[in-house]
């Protein structure tokens, strides 16, 4: 279990998180939603060990991440796959080389094994035959699938997807979210999913956390989330033009 307690993060004079507390259970597919600038991506960076709070604690199975030495932090990060905003592919590398990259950095497997694992993961996201393509030859949805394959190829304990559907059309967005849900179902890993596709997140997540002005306004399974009487939830669902389940 990962526990964030009373987290405060500021960038300069701008507060991003202001007393945020959140529990993440093993095997969760936690959908993290909220208005722009609410602090959603900061939560992802905290869990990944890429950011540490000015105040508060982050523990994983009782271990305080801030107290890890550099070796311990590297070991923690080895178990995390991250799909970054806007895919962050290496433009000069082929699809295969992009997906092989984390394996080359994190394992001592022979080159043939690394290539086979990467090719299998590429096929898993429906891109078999695209191994030699450069990213600039791919559509937006295909690029996101390559990024997802790269994040999953290390078989992470925790998969973090930071707005993987941004800028995609509704059908492609749905396809990407379904792939994320399928991978979590097959592997049993924990998934943190930030997305502006609120309807899609509600449909695949086991829990929904609404981040609002640097805190958690609501944290519940999707059905209870949609029935919530919390004013910020109702306002957010209304702004997202989603029906409020508690409405008559």
PDB file of C-alpha atoms in Angstrom, residues 1-128:
ATOM      1  CA  UNK A   1       0.000   0.000   0.000  1.00  0.00           C
ATOM      2  CA  UNK A   2       1.136   3.544  -0.767  1.00  0.00           C
ATOM      3  CA  UNK A   3       0.121   6.250   1.663  1.00  0.00           C
ATOM      4  CA  UNK A   4       0.353   9.992   1.056  1.00  0.00           C
ATOM      5  CA  UNK A   5      -0.235  11.951   4.265  1.00  0.00           C
ATOM      6  CA  UNK A   6      -0.739  15.701   4.563  1.00  0.00           C
ATOM      7  CA  UNK A   7       1.302  16.421   1.433  1.00  0.00           C
ATOM      8  CA  UNK A   8       2.307  20.008   0.708  1.00  0.00           C
ATOM      9  CA  UNK A   9       4.098  20.872  -2.538  1.00  0.00           C
ATOM     10  CA  UNK A  10       4.804  24.331  -3.925  1.00  0.00           C
ATOM     11  CA  UNK A  11       6.542  25.441  -7.101  1.00  0.00           C
ATOM     12  CA  UNK A  12       8.084  28.744  -6.126  1.00  0.00           C
ATOM     13  CA  UNK A  13       5.270  30.739  -4.567  1.00  0.00           C
ATOM     14  CA  UNK A  14       2.581  28.659  -6.255  1.00  0.00           C
ATOM     15  CA  UNK A  15       1.083  25.922  -4.028  1.00  0.00           C
ATOM     16  CA  UNK A  16       0.308  22.749  -6.003  1.00  0.00           C
ATOM     17  CA  UNK A  17      -0.758  20.437  -3.170  1.00  0.00           C
ATOM     18  CA  UNK A  18      -2.073  21.708   0.152  1.00  0.00           C
ATOM     19  CA  UNK A  19      -2.535  18.953   2.725  1.00  0.00           C
ATOM     20  CA  UNK A  20      -3.387  16.157   0.291  1.00  0.00           C
ATOM     21  CA  UNK A  21      -3.856  12.672   1.779  1.00  0.00           C
ATOM     22  CA  UNK A  22      -4.485   9.551  -0.301  1.00  0.00           C
ATOM     23  CA  UNK A  23      -4.181   5.768   0.079  1.00  0.00           C
ATOM     24  CA  UNK A  24      -3.392   3.570  -2.928  1.00  0.00           C
ATOM     25  CA  UNK A  25      -4.093  -0.134  -2.477  1.00  0.00           C
ATOM     26  CA  UNK A  26      -2.208  -2.880  -4.298  1.00  0.00           C
ATOM     27  CA  UNK A  27      -4.109  -3.776  -7.479  1.00  0.00           C
ATOM     28  CA  UNK A  28      -6.094  -0.523  -7.622  1.00  0.00           C
ATOM     29  CA  UNK A  29      -6.816   1.168 -10.904  1.00  0.00           C
ATOM     30  CA  UNK A  30      -7.036   4.620  -9.389  1.00  0.00           C
ATOM     31  CA  UNK A  31      -8.469   7.272 -11.673  1.00  0.00           C
ATOM     32  CA  UNK A  32      -7.200  10.731 -10.736  1.00  0.00           C
ATOM     33  CA  UNK A  33      -9.350  13.519 -12.117  1.00  0.00           C
ATOM     34  CA  UNK A  34      -9.827  17.196 -11.449  1.00  0.00           C
ATOM     35  CA  UNK A  35      -9.635  20.674 -12.972  1.00  0.00           C
ATOM     36  CA  UNK A  36      -6.487  21.802 -14.753  1.00  0.00           C
ATOM     37  CA  UNK A  37      -3.779  22.886 -12.343  1.00  0.00           C
ATOM     38  CA  UNK A  38      -5.333  21.027  -9.399  1.00  0.00           C
ATOM     39  CA  UNK A  39      -2.177  18.994  -8.711  1.00  0.00           C
ATOM     40  CA  UNK A  40      -2.922  15.681 -10.455  1.00  0.00           C
ATOM     41  CA  UNK A  41       0.448  15.315 -12.184  1.00  0.00           C
ATOM     42  CA  UNK A  42       2.227  16.214  -8.946  1.00  0.00           C
ATOM     43  CA  UNK A  43       0.621  13.165  -7.315  1.00  0.00           C
ATOM     44  CA  UNK A  44       2.069  10.965 -10.077  1.00  0.00           C
ATOM     45  CA  UNK A  45       5.538  12.463  -9.676  1.00  0.00           C
ATOM     46  CA  UNK A  46       5.428  11.952  -5.910  1.00  0.00           C
ATOM     47  CA  UNK A  47       4.575   8.259  -6.239  1.00  0.00           C
ATOM     48  CA  UNK A  48       7.291   7.829  -8.875  1.00  0.00           C
ATOM     49  CA  UNK A  49       9.916   9.318  -6.569  1.00  0.00           C
ATOM     50  CA  UNK A  50      10.525  12.183  -8.980  1.00  0.00           C
ATOM     51  CA  UNK A  51       9.258  14.793  -6.520  1.00  0.00           C
ATOM     52  CA  UNK A  52       9.337  15.084  -2.734  1.00  0.00           C
ATOM     53  CA  UNK A  53       7.027  17.229  -0.617  1.00  0.00           C
ATOM     54  CA  UNK A  54       8.034  20.222   1.436  1.00  0.00           C
ATOM     55  CA  UNK A  55       5.777  18.787   4.136  1.00  0.00           C
ATOM     56  CA  UNK A  56       4.098  15.437   4.671  1.00  0.00           C
ATOM     57  CA  UNK A  57       5.126  11.818   4.093  1.00  0.00           C
ATOM     58  CA  UNK A  58       4.893   9.228   1.319  1.00  0.00           C
ATOM     59  CA  UNK A  59       5.216   5.629   2.472  1.00  0.00           C
ATOM     60  CA  UNK A  60       5.197   2.375   0.506  1.00  0.00           C
ATOM     61  CA  UNK A  61       4.475  -0.676   2.652  1.00  0.00           C
ATOM     62  CA  UNK A  62       5.526   1.407   5.641  1.00  0.00           C
ATOM     63  CA  UNK A  63       8.798   2.680   4.135  1.00  0.00           C
ATOM     64  CA  UNK A  64       9.194   6.463   3.896  1.00  0.00           C
ATOM     65  CA  UNK A  65      10.358   7.214   0.347  1.00  0.00           C
ATOM     66  CA  UNK A  66      12.079  10.417   1.478  1.00  0.00           C
ATOM     67  CA  UNK A  67      14.358   8.374   3.752  1.00  0.00           C
ATOM     68  CA  UNK A  68      15.600   6.054   1.016  1.00  0.00           C
ATOM     69  CA  UNK A  69      19.204   6.448  -0.059  1.00  0.00           C
ATOM     70  CA  UNK A  70      19.995   6.792  -3.765  1.00  0.00           C
ATOM     71  CA  UNK A  71      20.242   3.021  -4.209  1.00  0.00           C
ATOM     72  CA  UNK A  72      16.943   2.407  -2.430  1.00  0.00           C
ATOM     73  CA  UNK A  73      15.227   5.070  -4.520  1.00  0.00           C
ATOM     74  CA  UNK A  74      16.548   3.505  -7.730  1.00  0.00           C
ATOM     75  CA  UNK A  75      15.196   0.125  -6.635  1.00  0.00           C
ATOM     76  CA  UNK A  76      11.798   1.703  -5.983  1.00  0.00           C
ATOM     77  CA  UNK A  77      11.772   3.394  -9.372  1.00  0.00           C
ATOM     78  CA  UNK A  78      12.712   0.157 -11.147  1.00  0.00           C
ATOM     79  CA  UNK A  79       9.268  -1.143 -10.244  1.00  0.00           C
ATOM     80  CA  UNK A  80       7.459   1.823 -11.787  1.00  0.00           C
ATOM     81  CA  UNK A  81       6.461   2.188 -15.416  1.00  0.00           C
ATOM     82  CA  UNK A  82       5.489   5.687 -16.471  1.00  0.00           C
ATOM     83  CA  UNK A  83       3.631   6.852 -19.540  1.00  0.00           C
ATOM     84  CA  UNK A  84       4.394  10.546 -19.688  1.00  0.00           C
ATOM     85  CA  UNK A  85       2.228  13.362 -20.974  1.00  0.00           C
ATOM     86  CA  UNK A  86       2.513  13.705 -24.759  1.00  0.00           C
ATOM     87  CA  UNK A  87       4.199  10.242 -24.940  1.00  0.00           C
ATOM     88  CA  UNK A  88       7.820  11.566 -24.650  1.00  0.00           C
ATOM     89  CA  UNK A  89       9.168   9.148 -27.264  1.00  0.00           C
ATOM     90  CA  UNK A  90      12.729   9.410 -28.527  1.00  0.00           C
ATOM     91  CA  UNK A  91      12.174  10.780 -32.022  1.00  0.00           C
ATOM     92  CA  UNK A  92      15.475   9.467 -33.408  1.00  0.00           C
ATOM     93  CA  UNK A  93      14.777   5.905 -32.245  1.00  0.00           C
ATOM     94  CA  UNK A  94      12.610   3.291 -33.905  1.00  0.00           C
ATOM     95  CA  UNK A  95       9.523   1.925 -32.173  1.00  0.00           C
ATOM     96  CA  UNK A  96      11.496  -1.169 -31.169  1.00  0.00           C
ATOM     97  CA  UNK A  97      14.406   0.860 -29.795  1.00  0.00           C
ATOM     98  CA  UNK A  98      12.035   3.072 -27.803  1.00  0.00           C
ATOM     99  CA  UNK A  99      10.439   0.060 -26.139  1.00  0.00           C
ATOM    100  CA  UNK A 100      13.786  -1.663 -25.563  1.00  0.00           C
ATOM    101  CA  UNK A 101      15.244   1.431 -23.884  1.00  0.00           C
ATOM    102  CA  UNK A 102      14.137   0.741 -20.270  1.00  0.00           C
ATOM    103  CA  UNK A 103      15.154  -2.917 -20.553  1.00  0.00           C
ATOM    104  CA  UNK A 104      18.645  -1.913 -21.638  1.00  0.00           C
ATOM    105  CA  UNK A 105      18.925   0.478 -18.709  1.00  0.00           C
ATOM    106  CA  UNK A 106      17.397  -1.691 -15.999  1.00  0.00           C
ATOM    107  CA  UNK A 107      18.317  -5.285 -16.875  1.00  0.00           C
ATOM    108  CA  UNK A 108      21.357  -7.300 -17.830  1.00  0.00           C
ATOM    109  CA  UNK A 109      19.425  -9.523 -20.205  1.00  0.00           C
ATOM    110  CA  UNK A 110      21.108 -10.472 -23.482  1.00  0.00           C
ATOM    111  CA  UNK A 111      20.261  -8.329 -26.505  1.00  0.00           C
ATOM    112  CA  UNK A 112      18.207 -11.115 -28.090  1.00  0.00           C
ATOM    113  CA  UNK A 113      16.021 -11.452 -24.983  1.00  0.00           C
ATOM    114  CA  UNK A 114      15.517  -7.692 -24.758  1.00  0.00           C
ATOM    115  CA  UNK A 115      14.494  -7.527 -28.409  1.00  0.00           C
ATOM    116  CA  UNK A 116      12.057 -10.427 -28.005  1.00  0.00           C
ATOM    117  CA  UNK A 117      10.444  -8.926 -24.903  1.00  0.00           C
ATOM    118  CA  UNK A 118      10.071  -5.534 -26.573  1.00  0.00           C
ATOM    119  CA  UNK A 119       8.598  -7.041 -29.753  1.00  0.00           C
ATOM    120  CA  UNK A 120       6.105  -9.053 -27.691  1.00  0.00           C
ATOM    121  CA  UNK A 121       5.033  -5.917 -25.828  1.00  0.00           C
ATOM    122  CA  UNK A 122       4.646  -3.998 -29.087  1.00  0.00           C
ATOM    123  CA  UNK A 123       2.407  -6.777 -30.386  1.00  0.00           C
ATOM    124  CA  UNK A 124       0.424  -6.602 -27.138  1.00  0.00           C
ATOM    125  CA  UNK A 125      -0.614  -3.023 -27.958  1.00  0.00           C
ATOM    126  CA  UNK A 126      -1.544  -3.953 -31.524  1.00  0.00           C
ATOM    127  CA  UNK A 127       1.502  -2.580 -33.343  1.00  0.00           C
ATOM    128  CA  UNK A 128       3.201  -5.743 -34.620  1.00  0.00           C
TER     129      UNK A 128
END
